[in-house]
CSV table of C-alpha atoms in Angstrom, one decimal:
chain,number,residue,atom,x,y,z
A,9,MET,CA,-35.6,16.1,-56.5
A,10,LYS,CA,-32.6,17.5,-55.1
A,11,TYR,CA,-34.6,19.3,-52.6
A,12,CYS,CA,-35.9,16.0,-51.7
A,13,THR,CA,-32.4,14.2,-51.4
A,14,ASN,CA,-31.3,17.4,-48.8
A,15,LEU,CA,-34.2,16.9,-46.7
A,16,PHE,CA,-33.5,12.9,-46.8
A,17,LEU,CA,-29.9,13.2,-45.9
A,18,ILE,CA,-31.0,16.2,-43.0
A,19,PHE,CA,-33.3,13.5,-41.8
A,20,LEU,CA,-31.0,11.1,-41.6
A,21,LEU,CA,-28.6,12.9,-39.9
A,22,HIS,CA,-30.9,14.0,-36.9
A,23,LEU,CA,-31.9,10.0,-37.1
A,24,ASN,CA,-28.5,8.9,-36.4
A,25,VAL,CA,-27.9,11.6,-33.5
A,26,SER,CA,-30.9,10.4,-31.9
A,27,ILE,CA,-29.9,6.9,-32.1
A,28,GLY,CA,-26.3,7.3,-31.3
A,29,GLN,CA,-27.3,9.1,-28.4
A,30,ASN,CA,-29.4,6.4,-27.1
A,31,ILE,CA,-27.5,3.2,-28.1
A,32,LYS,CA,-28.5,0.4,-25.7
A,33,LEU,CA,-25.7,-1.8,-24.3
A,34,ALA,CA,-25.2,-4.5,-21.9
A,35,GLN,CA,-23.6,-3.2,-18.7
A,36,LYS,CA,-21.3,-6.4,-18.6
A,37,GLY,CA,-20.5,-5.8,-22.3
A,38,ASN,CA,-17.1,-4.4,-23.9
A,39,HIS,CA,-17.2,-0.9,-24.9
A,40,PHE,CA,-15.2,2.2,-24.6
A,41,LEU,CA,-16.0,5.6,-25.7
A,42,PHE,CA,-13.1,7.9,-27.2
A,43,THR,CA,-13.3,11.3,-28.7
A,44,PHE,CA,-10.9,12.4,-32.0
A,45,LYS,CA,-10.9,15.8,-33.2
A,46,SER,CA,-14.7,16.7,-32.8
A,47,GLN,CA,-16.2,13.3,-33.1
A,48,THR,CA,-16.9,10.7,-30.0
A,49,TYR,CA,-17.0,7.2,-30.7
A,50,LEU,CA,-17.9,3.9,-29.4
A,51,LEU,CA,-16.4,0.5,-29.5
A,52,GLU,CA,-19.0,-2.1,-28.7
A,53,ASN,CA,-17.9,-5.7,-28.6
A,54,ASP,CA,-16.9,-5.7,-32.6
A,55,SER,CA,-18.1,-2.5,-33.8
A,56,ILE,CA,-17.5,1.1,-34.1
A,57,HIS,CA,-20.1,4.0,-34.0
A,58,ASN,CA,-20.1,7.5,-34.2
A,59,VAL,CA,-22.3,8.8,-31.1
A,60,SER,CA,-21.7,12.4,-31.7
A,61,GLY,CA,-23.5,12.9,-35.2
A,62,PHE,CA,-23.8,11.0,-38.5
A,63,GLN,CA,-20.9,9.6,-40.2
A,64,LEU,CA,-21.1,7.7,-43.6
A,65,GLY,CA,-20.3,4.2,-43.5
A,66,LEU,CA,-21.0,4.1,-39.6
A,67,PRO,CA,-21.5,1.9,-37.2
A,68,LYS,CA,-19.4,-0.9,-38.8
A,69,LEU,CA,-16.8,-3.8,-37.4
A,70,HIS,CA,-13.7,-2.3,-36.2
A,71,GLY,CA,-11.5,-5.3,-36.7
A,72,LEU,CA,-9.7,-4.4,-33.7
A,73,GLU,CA,-7.5,-7.3,-32.2
A,74,MET,CA,-8.3,-6.8,-28.4
A,75,LYS,CA,-10.5,-6.2,-26.1
A,76,GLU,CA,-9.6,-3.4,-24.1
A,77,PHE,CA,-8.6,-0.2,-25.0
A,78,LYS,CA,-6.8,3.4,-24.8
A,79,PHE,CA,-6.7,6.3,-27.1
A,80,VAL,CA,-4.1,9.1,-27.5
A,81,SER,CA,-4.0,11.5,-30.3
A,82,LYS,CA,-2.1,14.5,-31.5
A,83,GLY,CA,-3.5,16.9,-34.3
A,84,ASP,CA,-4.9,14.9,-37.3
A,85,VAL,CA,-3.6,11.6,-35.9
A,86,GLY,CA,-5.1,9.3,-33.5
A,87,TYR,CA,-3.9,5.9,-32.1
A,88,MET,CA,-5.6,3.2,-30.4
A,89,LYS,CA,-3.6,0.9,-28.1
A,90,ASN,CA,-4.5,-2.3,-26.3
A,91,ALA,CA,-4.9,-1.3,-22.7
A,92,SER,CA,-2.0,-3.1,-21.3
A,93,SER,CA,0.4,-1.8,-23.9
A,94,GLY,CA,1.8,-3.9,-27.0
A,95,ILE,CA,-0.5,-3.5,-29.7
A,96,VAL,CA,-1.1,0.0,-31.6
A,97,TYR,CA,-3.1,1.0,-34.1
A,98,THR,CA,-3.7,4.6,-36.2
A,99,PHE,CA,-7.1,5.8,-36.6
A,100,ASP,CA,-8.1,8.3,-39.2
A,101,GLY,CA,-11.5,8.9,-38.0
A,102,ASN,CA,-13.1,6.0,-40.2
A,103,ASP,CA,-10.3,3.0,-40.0
A,104,PHE,CA,-8.1,1.4,-38.0
A,105,LYS,CA,-4.4,0.5,-39.1
A,106,ARG,CA,-2.1,-1.7,-37.2
A,107,LEU,CA,1.2,-0.6,-37.1
A,108,ASP,CA,3.1,-3.1,-34.4
A,109,HIS,CA,4.8,-6.3,-34.8
A,110,SER,CA,4.3,-7.0,-31.1
A,111,PHE,CA,1.7,-8.8,-29.1
A,112,ASP,CA,-0.6,-8.0,-25.9
A,113,PHE,CA,2.1,-7.3,-23.1
A,114,LYS,CA,-0.4,-7.6,-20.2
A,115,SER,CA,1.6,-5.1,-18.1
A,116,GLN,CA,0.7,-1.9,-17.9
A,117,PHE,CA,-3.4,-1.8,-17.5
A,118,ARG,CA,-4.8,1.5,-16.4
A,119,SER,CA,-1.2,3.4,-17.2
A,120,PHE,CA,-1.2,7.1,-18.5
A,121,SER,CA,-0.6,7.6,-22.3
A,122,PHE,CA,0.9,10.7,-23.4
A,123,PHE,CA,3.1,12.0,-26.4
A,124,HIS,CA,6.4,13.1,-26.0
A,125,HIS,CA,8.8,14.2,-29.0
A,126,HIS,CA,6.4,12.4,-31.5
A,127,SER,CA,6.5,9.1,-29.7
A,128,ILE,CA,3.5,7.5,-27.5
A,129,LEU,CA,4.6,6.8,-24.1
A,130,ASP,CA,2.9,5.4,-21.1
A,131,PHE,CA,3.7,5.5,-17.4
A,132,GLY,CA,2.8,3.3,-14.5
A,133,GLY,CA,-0.3,0.8,-14.8
A,134,TYR,CA,-0.8,-2.8,-13.4
A,135,GLY,CA,0.0,-6.1,-14.8
A,136,LEU,CA,1.6,-9.6,-14.3
A,137,HIS,CA,0.8,-9.5,-10.7
A,138,THR,CA,2.5,-6.0,-9.8
A,139,PHE,CA,1.8,-2.1,-10.0
A,140,LYS,CA,4.3,-0.3,-12.2
A,141,ASN,CA,6.3,2.9,-12.2
A,142,ILE,CA,8.2,2.6,-15.4
A,143,ILE,CA,8.0,4.7,-18.5
A,144,SER,CA,7.6,2.5,-22.0
A,145,PHE,CA,7.3,3.9,-25.2
A,146,TYR,CA,6.3,2.7,-28.5
A,147,ASN,CA,9.5,2.3,-31.0
A,148,PHE,CA,8.0,3.6,-34.4
A,149,ALA,CA,11.0,2.1,-36.1
A,150,LYS,CA,11.1,-1.5,-34.5
A,151,LYS,CA,7.6,-1.6,-34.2
A,152,GLU,CA,8.0,-2.6,-30.7
A,153,THR,CA,7.4,-1.2,-27.1
A,154,GLU,CA,10.4,-0.9,-24.7
A,155,VAL,CA,11.3,0.8,-21.6
A,156,PHE,CA,12.5,4.5,-21.5
A,157,ASP,CA,15.8,4.8,-19.5
A,158,GLN,CA,15.6,6.4,-16.1
A,159,VAL,CA,18.6,8.1,-14.0
A,160,SER,CA,16.8,8.2,-10.6
A,161,SER,CA,17.0,5.1,-8.3
A,162,LEU,CA,14.0,3.1,-6.7
A,163,LYS,CA,14.2,5.5,-3.8
A,164,GLU,CA,13.9,8.8,-5.8
A,165,SER,CA,11.0,7.4,-7.9
A,166,PRO,CA,7.5,7.4,-7.5
A,167,THR,CA,5.9,4.5,-5.5
A,168,PRO,CA,4.3,2.2,-8.5
A,169,ARG,CA,0.4,3.2,-9.3
A,170,ASP,CA,-2.4,2.6,-11.7
A,171,ARG,CA,-5.7,4.8,-12.3
A,172,MET,CA,-3.3,8.1,-11.6
A,173,MET,CA,-3.9,11.5,-11.8
A,174,ALA,CA,-1.2,12.8,-14.7
A,175,GLN,CA,-0.3,15.7,-16.7
A,176,TYR,CA,2.4,15.8,-19.7
A,177,ASP,CA,3.5,19.7,-20.6
A,178,ASN,CA,6.6,20.7,-22.7
A,179,GLY,CA,8.9,17.7,-21.8
A,180,THR,CA,7.7,17.4,-18.3
A,181,LEU,CA,5.4,14.6,-16.9
A,182,PHE,CA,3.8,15.1,-13.8
A,183,ILE,CA,2.5,12.4,-11.5
A,184,GLY,CA,-0.1,12.9,-9.0
A,185,PRO,CA,-2.5,10.3,-7.0
A,186,GLY,CA,-3.4,6.8,-7.9
A,187,HIS,CA,-4.1,3.2,-6.7
A,188,GLY,CA,-1.3,1.1,-5.3
A,189,ILE,CA,0.6,-0.3,-2.4
A,190,PRO,CA,1.6,2.3,0.1
A,191,LEU,CA,5.2,2.0,1.6
A,192,ASP,CA,5.7,0.2,4.6
A,193,ILE,CA,2.4,-1.5,4.9
A,194,GLU,CA,1.8,-4.9,6.4
A,195,ASN,CA,0.4,-7.8,4.1
A,196,PRO,CA,1.1,-5.1,1.1
A,197,TYR,CA,-0.6,-7.3,-1.7
A,198,GLU,CA,-3.8,-7.5,0.5
A,199,ASN,CA,-3.9,-3.9,1.1
A,200,ALA,CA,-3.8,-1.7,-1.8
A,201,GLY,CA,-4.7,1.9,-1.4
A,202,PHE,CA,-4.9,5.3,-2.7
A,203,ILE,CA,-1.5,6.9,-3.1
A,204,ASN,CA,-1.6,10.8,-2.6
A,205,ASP,CA,2.1,12.2,-3.6
A,206,TYR,CA,3.1,14.3,-6.4
A,207,TRP,CA,5.9,14.0,-8.6
A,208,GLN,CA,7.4,15.5,-12.0
A,209,PHE,CA,9.9,13.7,-14.4
A,210,SER,CA,12.3,15.6,-16.7
A,211,PHE,CA,12.7,14.0,-19.9
A,212,GLU,CA,16.0,16.2,-20.2
A,213,ASP,CA,17.8,14.8,-17.4
A,214,LYS,CA,15.8,11.6,-17.0
A,215,LYS,CA,15.1,12.4,-13.3
A,216,TRP,CA,12.2,12.0,-11.0
A,217,ASN,CA,11.6,14.9,-8.4
A,218,LYS,CA,8.8,14.8,-5.7
A,219,LEU,CA,6.8,18.0,-5.7
A,220,GLY,CA,4.9,17.4,-2.4
A,221,GLU,CA,1.8,15.7,-0.5
A,222,GLY,CA,-1.6,16.1,-1.0
A,223,SER,CA,-5.0,14.9,0.4
A,224,ILE,CA,-7.5,14.9,-2.4
A,225,ASN,CA,-10.7,13.5,-1.2
A,226,ALA,CA,-11.3,10.2,-3.7
A,227,SER,CA,-12.0,6.7,-3.4
A,228,TYR,CA,-12.4,3.8,-6.0
A,229,PRO,CA,-14.2,3.8,-8.4
A,230,TYR,CA,-13.3,6.8,-10.1
A,231,ASP,CA,-12.2,8.0,-13.7
A,232,PHE,CA,-9.8,10.6,-14.9
A,233,VAL,CA,-10.3,12.6,-18.2
A,234,TYR,CA,-6.9,13.5,-19.2
A,235,ASP,CA,-7.8,16.1,-22.0
A,236,PHE,CA,-9.8,18.8,-20.0
A,237,ASN,CA,-8.3,21.9,-20.4
A,238,GLY,CA,-4.8,20.6,-20.7
A,239,HIS,CA,-5.3,18.9,-16.9
A,240,ALA,CA,-6.6,15.7,-15.5
A,241,LEU,CA,-10.2,15.9,-14.4
A,242,LEU,CA,-10.8,13.6,-11.4
A,243,ILE,CA,-14.6,12.4,-11.3
A,244,SER,CA,-15.7,10.5,-8.0
A,245,GLU,CA,-18.8,9.8,-6.2
A,246,LEU,CA,-17.3,12.0,-3.7
A,247,GLY,CA,-16.6,15.0,-6.0
A,248,VAL,CA,-15.3,16.3,-9.2
A,249,TYR,CA,-11.8,18.1,-9.3
A,250,GLU,CA,-9.7,19.5,-12.2
A,251,CYS,CA,-6.1,19.0,-11.2
A,252,ASP,CA,-3.3,21.3,-12.6
A,253,ILE,CA,0.1,19.7,-11.1
A,254,LYS,CA,2.4,21.9,-12.8
A,255,ASN,CA,1.1,24.9,-11.2
A,256,ASN,CA,-0.2,23.1,-8.2
A,257,THR,CA,-4.0,24.1,-8.3
A,258,LEU,CA,-6.9,22.4,-7.5
A,259,ILE,CA,-10.2,23.3,-8.8
A,260,TYR,CA,-13.3,21.7,-7.0
A,261,TYR,CA,-16.9,21.8,-8.7
A,262,PRO,CA,-19.1,22.0,-5.8
A,263,GLU,CA,-22.2,21.7,-8.0
A,264,ALA,CA,-21.1,18.8,-10.0
A,265,ASN,CA,-23.9,16.2,-11.2
A,266,LEU,CA,-23.2,13.3,-8.3
A,267,GLY,CA,-26.3,11.8,-9.4
A,268,ILE,CA,-25.0,11.0,-12.8
A,269,ILE,CA,-21.5,10.2,-11.8
A,270,LYS,CA,-23.0,7.3,-9.4
A,271,SER,CA,-24.9,6.0,-12.4
A,272,LEU,CA,-21.6,5.7,-14.8
A,273,ASN,CA,-21.0,2.3,-15.7
A,274,LYS,CA,-18.4,0.4,-13.7
A,275,ASN,CA,-17.5,-2.5,-15.9
A,276,ASN,CA,-14.4,-0.8,-17.7
A,277,THR,CA,-12.8,2.0,-15.7
A,278,LEU,CA,-11.9,4.8,-17.6
A,279,SER,CA,-13.7,4.0,-20.1
A,280,SER,CA,-17.2,5.2,-19.7
A,281,ILE,CA,-16.7,9.2,-20.1
A,282,SER,CA,-15.1,11.0,-22.6
A,283,TYR,CA,-15.0,15.0,-23.2
A,284,ASN,CA,-16.1,16.6,-26.6
A,285,LYS,CA,-14.5,19.7,-26.4
A,286,ALA,CA,-15.9,20.5,-29.8
A,287,LYS,CA,-19.5,20.2,-28.2
A,288,SER,CA,-18.6,21.3,-24.7
A,289,GLY,CA,-20.1,18.5,-23.1
A,290,PHE,CA,-19.4,14.9,-21.9
A,291,TYR,CA,-20.3,11.6,-23.5
A,292,LEU,CA,-21.2,9.2,-20.8
A,293,ILE,CA,-22.2,5.5,-20.5
A,294,ILE,CA,-24.9,5.3,-17.9
A,295,ASP,CA,-26.0,2.1,-16.4
A,296,LYS,CA,-29.9,1.7,-16.3
A,297,PRO,CA,-32.3,-0.7,-14.6
A,298,MET,CA,-33.2,-4.0,-16.1
A,299,ALA,CA,-29.0,-4.7,-17.3
A,300,GLN,CA,-29.1,-2.2,-19.8
A,301,SER,CA,-26.9,0.7,-20.0
A,302,GLU,CA,-26.9,3.7,-22.4
A,303,VAL,CA,-24.7,6.3,-24.1
A,304,LEU,CA,-25.6,9.9,-22.6
A,305,PHE,CA,-24.6,13.4,-23.7
A,306,VAL,CA,-24.4,16.1,-21.1
A,307,LYS,CA,-23.7,19.6,-21.5
A,308,ARG,CA,-20.5,20.6,-19.5
A,309,ASP,CA,-22.2,23.1,-17.1
A,310,ASP,CA,-25.0,20.5,-16.5
A,311,PHE,CA,-22.4,18.3,-15.5
A,312,LEU,CA,-19.7,20.4,-13.5
A,313,GLY,CA,-22.0,23.1,-12.6
A,314,THR,CA,-20.8,26.8,-12.8
A,315,LYS,CA,-19.1,27.3,-9.4
A,316,LYS,CA,-15.6,26.5,-8.9
A,317,SER,CA,-13.3,26.6,-5.7
A,318,PHE,CA,-9.4,26.9,-5.9
A,319,SER,CA,-6.9,25.9,-3.5
A,320,GLN,CA,-3.4,24.0,-3.5
A,321,LEU,CA,-3.2,20.7,-4.7
A,322,TYR,CA,-0.4,19.4,-2.8
A,323,SER,CA,1.9,20.8,-0.1
A,324,THR,CA,5.5,21.5,-1.3
A,325,ALA,CA,7.8,18.8,-0.4
A,326,ILE,CA,11.1,19.8,1.5
A,327,ASN,CA,14.5,18.8,0.1
A,328,TRP,CA,15.9,17.4,3.4
A,329,TYR,CA,19.3,17.5,1.8
A,330,LEU,CA,19.3,21.2,1.1
A,331,TYR,CA,17.2,22.0,4.3
A,332,SER,CA,19.9,20.0,6.6
A,333,ILE,CA,22.5,21.8,4.9
A,334,GLY,CA,20.9,25.3,5.6
A,335,ILE,CA,20.0,24.1,9.3
A,336,ALA,CA,23.8,23.3,9.5
A,337,LEU,CA,25.1,26.6,8.2
A,338,ILE,CA,22.6,28.6,10.6
A,339,LEU,CA,24.0,26.6,13.5
A,340,VAL,CA,27.4,27.4,12.5
A,341,PHE,CA,26.6,31.3,12.1
A,342,TRP,CA,25.1,30.9,15.5
A,343,LEU,CA,27.9,29.3,17.3
A,344,ILE,CA,30.3,31.8,15.7
A,345,TYR,CA,28.2,35.0,16.9
A,346,ILE,CA,27.5,33.2,20.1
A,347,ARG,CA,31.3,32.6,20.4
A,348,ARG,CA,32.2,36.0,19.5
A,349,ASN,CA,29.7,37.8,21.8
A,350,LYS,CA,30.9,35.4,24.7
A,351,SER,CA,33.1,36.8,27.5
A,352,THR,CA,36.2,35.0,28.0
A,353,ALA,CA,35.1,34.0,31.3
A,354,GLN,CA,31.9,32.2,29.9
A,355,LEU,CA,34.4,30.0,27.5
A,356,ILE,CA,36.4,29.3,30.3
A,357,LEU,CA,33.1,27.6,32.5
A,358,THR,CA,32.1,26.1,29.3
A,359,LYS,CA,35.2,23.9,29.5
A,360,ILE,CA,36.1,24.0,33.0
A,361,GLU,CA,36.6,20.3,33.9
A,362,GLU,CA,39.1,20.1,30.9
A,363,ILE,CA,40.6,23.0,32.2
A,364,GLN,CA,41.3,21.7,35.6
A,365,LYS,CA,43.0,18.8,34.1
A,366,ASP,CA,45.3,20.8,32.2
A,367,LEU,CA,46.6,23.4,34.5
A,368,LYS,CA,48.9,23.3,37.2
A,369,GLN,CA,47.0,24.0,40.9
A,370,GLU,CA,48.6,27.4,41.2
A,371,ASP,CA,47.5,28.8,37.7
A,372,LEU,CA,44.1,27.3,38.3
A,373,GLY,CA,43.8,29.2,41.7
A,374,ILE,CA,45.0,32.3,39.8
A,375,LEU,CA,42.3,31.6,37.1
A,376,ASN,CA,39.2,30.6,39.1
A,377,LEU,CA,39.8,33.9,41.5
A,378,LEU,CA,39.4,36.0,38.1
A,379,VAL,CA,36.5,33.7,37.0
A,380,GLU,CA,34.8,34.2,40.2
A,381,SER,CA,35.6,38.1,40.3
A,382,TYR,CA,34.6,38.7,36.6
A,383,PRO,CA,33.4,41.3,35.3
A,384,ASN,CA,35.2,43.5,38.2
A,385,TYR,CA,38.9,44.0,38.7
A,386,ILE,CA,41.1,42.4,41.5
A,387,ASN,CA,44.2,43.6,43.1
A,388,TYR,CA,47.3,42.0,42.6
A,389,SER,CA,47.6,42.0,46.6
A,390,GLU,CA,44.9,39.3,46.5
A,391,LEU,CA,46.8,37.1,44.3
A,392,LEU,CA,49.6,37.0,46.4
A,393,GLU,CA,47.2,35.3,49.1
A,394,LEU,CA,47.1,32.5,47.0
A,395,PHE,CA,51.0,31.4,47.4
A,396,PRO,CA,52.4,29.8,50.5
A,397,GLU,CA,53.5,32.7,53.5
A,398,HIS,CA,57.3,31.4,53.4
A,399,LEU,CA,57.6,32.8,49.8
A,400,GLY,CA,58.9,36.5,49.8
A,401,TYR,CA,57.1,39.3,48.1
A,402,GLU,CA,59.2,39.2,44.9
A,403,SER,CA,59.1,35.9,44.8
A,404,LYS,CA,55.1,35.9,44.7
A,405,LYS,CA,55.3,38.8,42.4
A,406,LYS,CA,57.2,36.5,39.8
A,407,LYS,CA,55.3,33.6,40.0
A,408,ILE,CA,52.0,35.5,39.3
A,409,ARG,CA,53.4,37.1,36.2
A,410,GLN,CA,54.3,33.9,35.2
A,411,SER,CA,51.1,32.1,35.8
A,412,ILE,CA,49.3,35.0,33.9
A,413,ILE,CA,51.5,34.5,30.9
A,414,THR,CA,50.9,30.8,31.3
A,415,ILE,CA,47.2,31.0,31.5
A,416,GLU,CA,46.7,33.4,28.5
A,417,GLU,CA,49.1,31.2,26.4
A,418,TYR,CA,46.7,28.4,27.1
A,419,LEU,CA,43.4,30.2,26.8
A,420,ILE,CA,44.5,31.7,23.5
A,421,GLN,CA,45.3,28.1,21.8
A,422,LYS,CA,42.3,26.5,23.4
A,423,PHE,CA,39.5,29.0,22.2
A,424,LYS,CA,41.4,30.3,19.3
A,425,ILE,CA,41.2,34.0,21.0
A,426,LYS,CA,42.5,36.7,18.7
A,427,HIS,CA,42.8,39.3,21.5
A,428,PRO,CA,44.4,39.7,24.8
A,429,VAL,CA,42.9,37.6,27.5
A,430,PHE,CA,43.7,40.0,30.2
A,431,SER,CA,42.6,43.7,30.9
A,432,TYR,CA,45.1,46.0,33.2
A,433,ARG,CA,44.7,49.0,35.2
A,434,LYS,CA,45.7,51.2,38.5
A,435,ASN,CA,43.2,51.0,41.7
A,436,ILE,CA,41.2,54.2,41.3
A,437,GLU,CA,41.5,54.4,45.0
A,438,ASP,CA,45.1,53.7,45.2
A,439,ARG,CA,47.2,54.6,42.1
A,440,ARG,CA,50.0,52.4,43.8
A,441,GLU,CA,48.1,49.4,43.6
A,442,LYS,CA,47.7,47.4,40.0
A,443,GLN,CA,44.7,45.7,39.0
A,444,ILE,CA,43.9,42.8,36.8
A,445,ARG,CA,40.5,41.1,35.1
A,446,LEU,CA,39.3,38.7,32.1
A,447,LYS,CA,38.6,40.6,29.3
């Protein structure tokens, strides 16, 4: 008798697995797939099914007071939320228990839900006619959902978006491309598009930091599976990508089964696929002809293929503030270097118009002659010719000495020169003749 009972249970097990994987659904129906621990469940209208195996007591009525869902879990505890935030249930693998004293917010559809310090948080989404870039959290003590405070200004925060690539790791939230309104676009509410930049948010200092820009090839409709190797798996008809924002790594699956992806049910985006790590495969809701849909299980390698190609996910953003400081420092050092290596004659030529206004005519005449002669020495006798003939020899020599002193003091002050301006020597051919030149 016991043997027969065991055979009957085995028969029921196989029967439920077969039935669970071939549940027929209306394409426009209300359904949602999610995985908790090692089991994958289907919410269909008012009932819950275990599609991954036999479970005593299922299917049954779920009793949830909402129609669009989001599911997150951590360890042995699962939480079912309404898709737009506000309502929260726990799930133990069999029953739902409502926690909140709130209502359907209708403000964060298609947001990214994650855990931080034992709290459930959401970033972004769409609702009340606007895209969001806020972070909200469920306050377990108050049983209400609240907005998480941020330090960053609007200009230093991501452009609002929903359906976004996202990842959480050790106190840091990483945000990638999603659906929203690009900046500086005409008729913005009529031209929502794909925003392709990457950010990180530190919960320690409550600040955003832009990581860079990307060019990933995706277009709506697309799905994200957020619990795939700790990364976000982007599934679109143009390709499948595993996205590690933290480590700036993009993994492309060139052999992904695009035929199945094109058949994914499009009625409820982000609810038609769930990854079951324990069974190493995906549960999918596939649209069928004659207005029927079906739950299908596909092994990981059959869905993604075995080949991978690796590349960068985004180009690193330039911190323009630090970049400008660096350029300014380089410029200063360059100017100092150039200035140190410029001759006095070259410095004079850079400011010749100002010097002409500052110096007396006779001083300017001597300076011009010295600049024209540089780097050669000139005889003092040549300087004597710059003065009127009616002046005597000694008077001319005195005026030359005074002009040279005046010129030197002026140039030292104007160009902050820390060495003598002039160099002197005896004429090599005639030792009686004194010579001078600019250094």
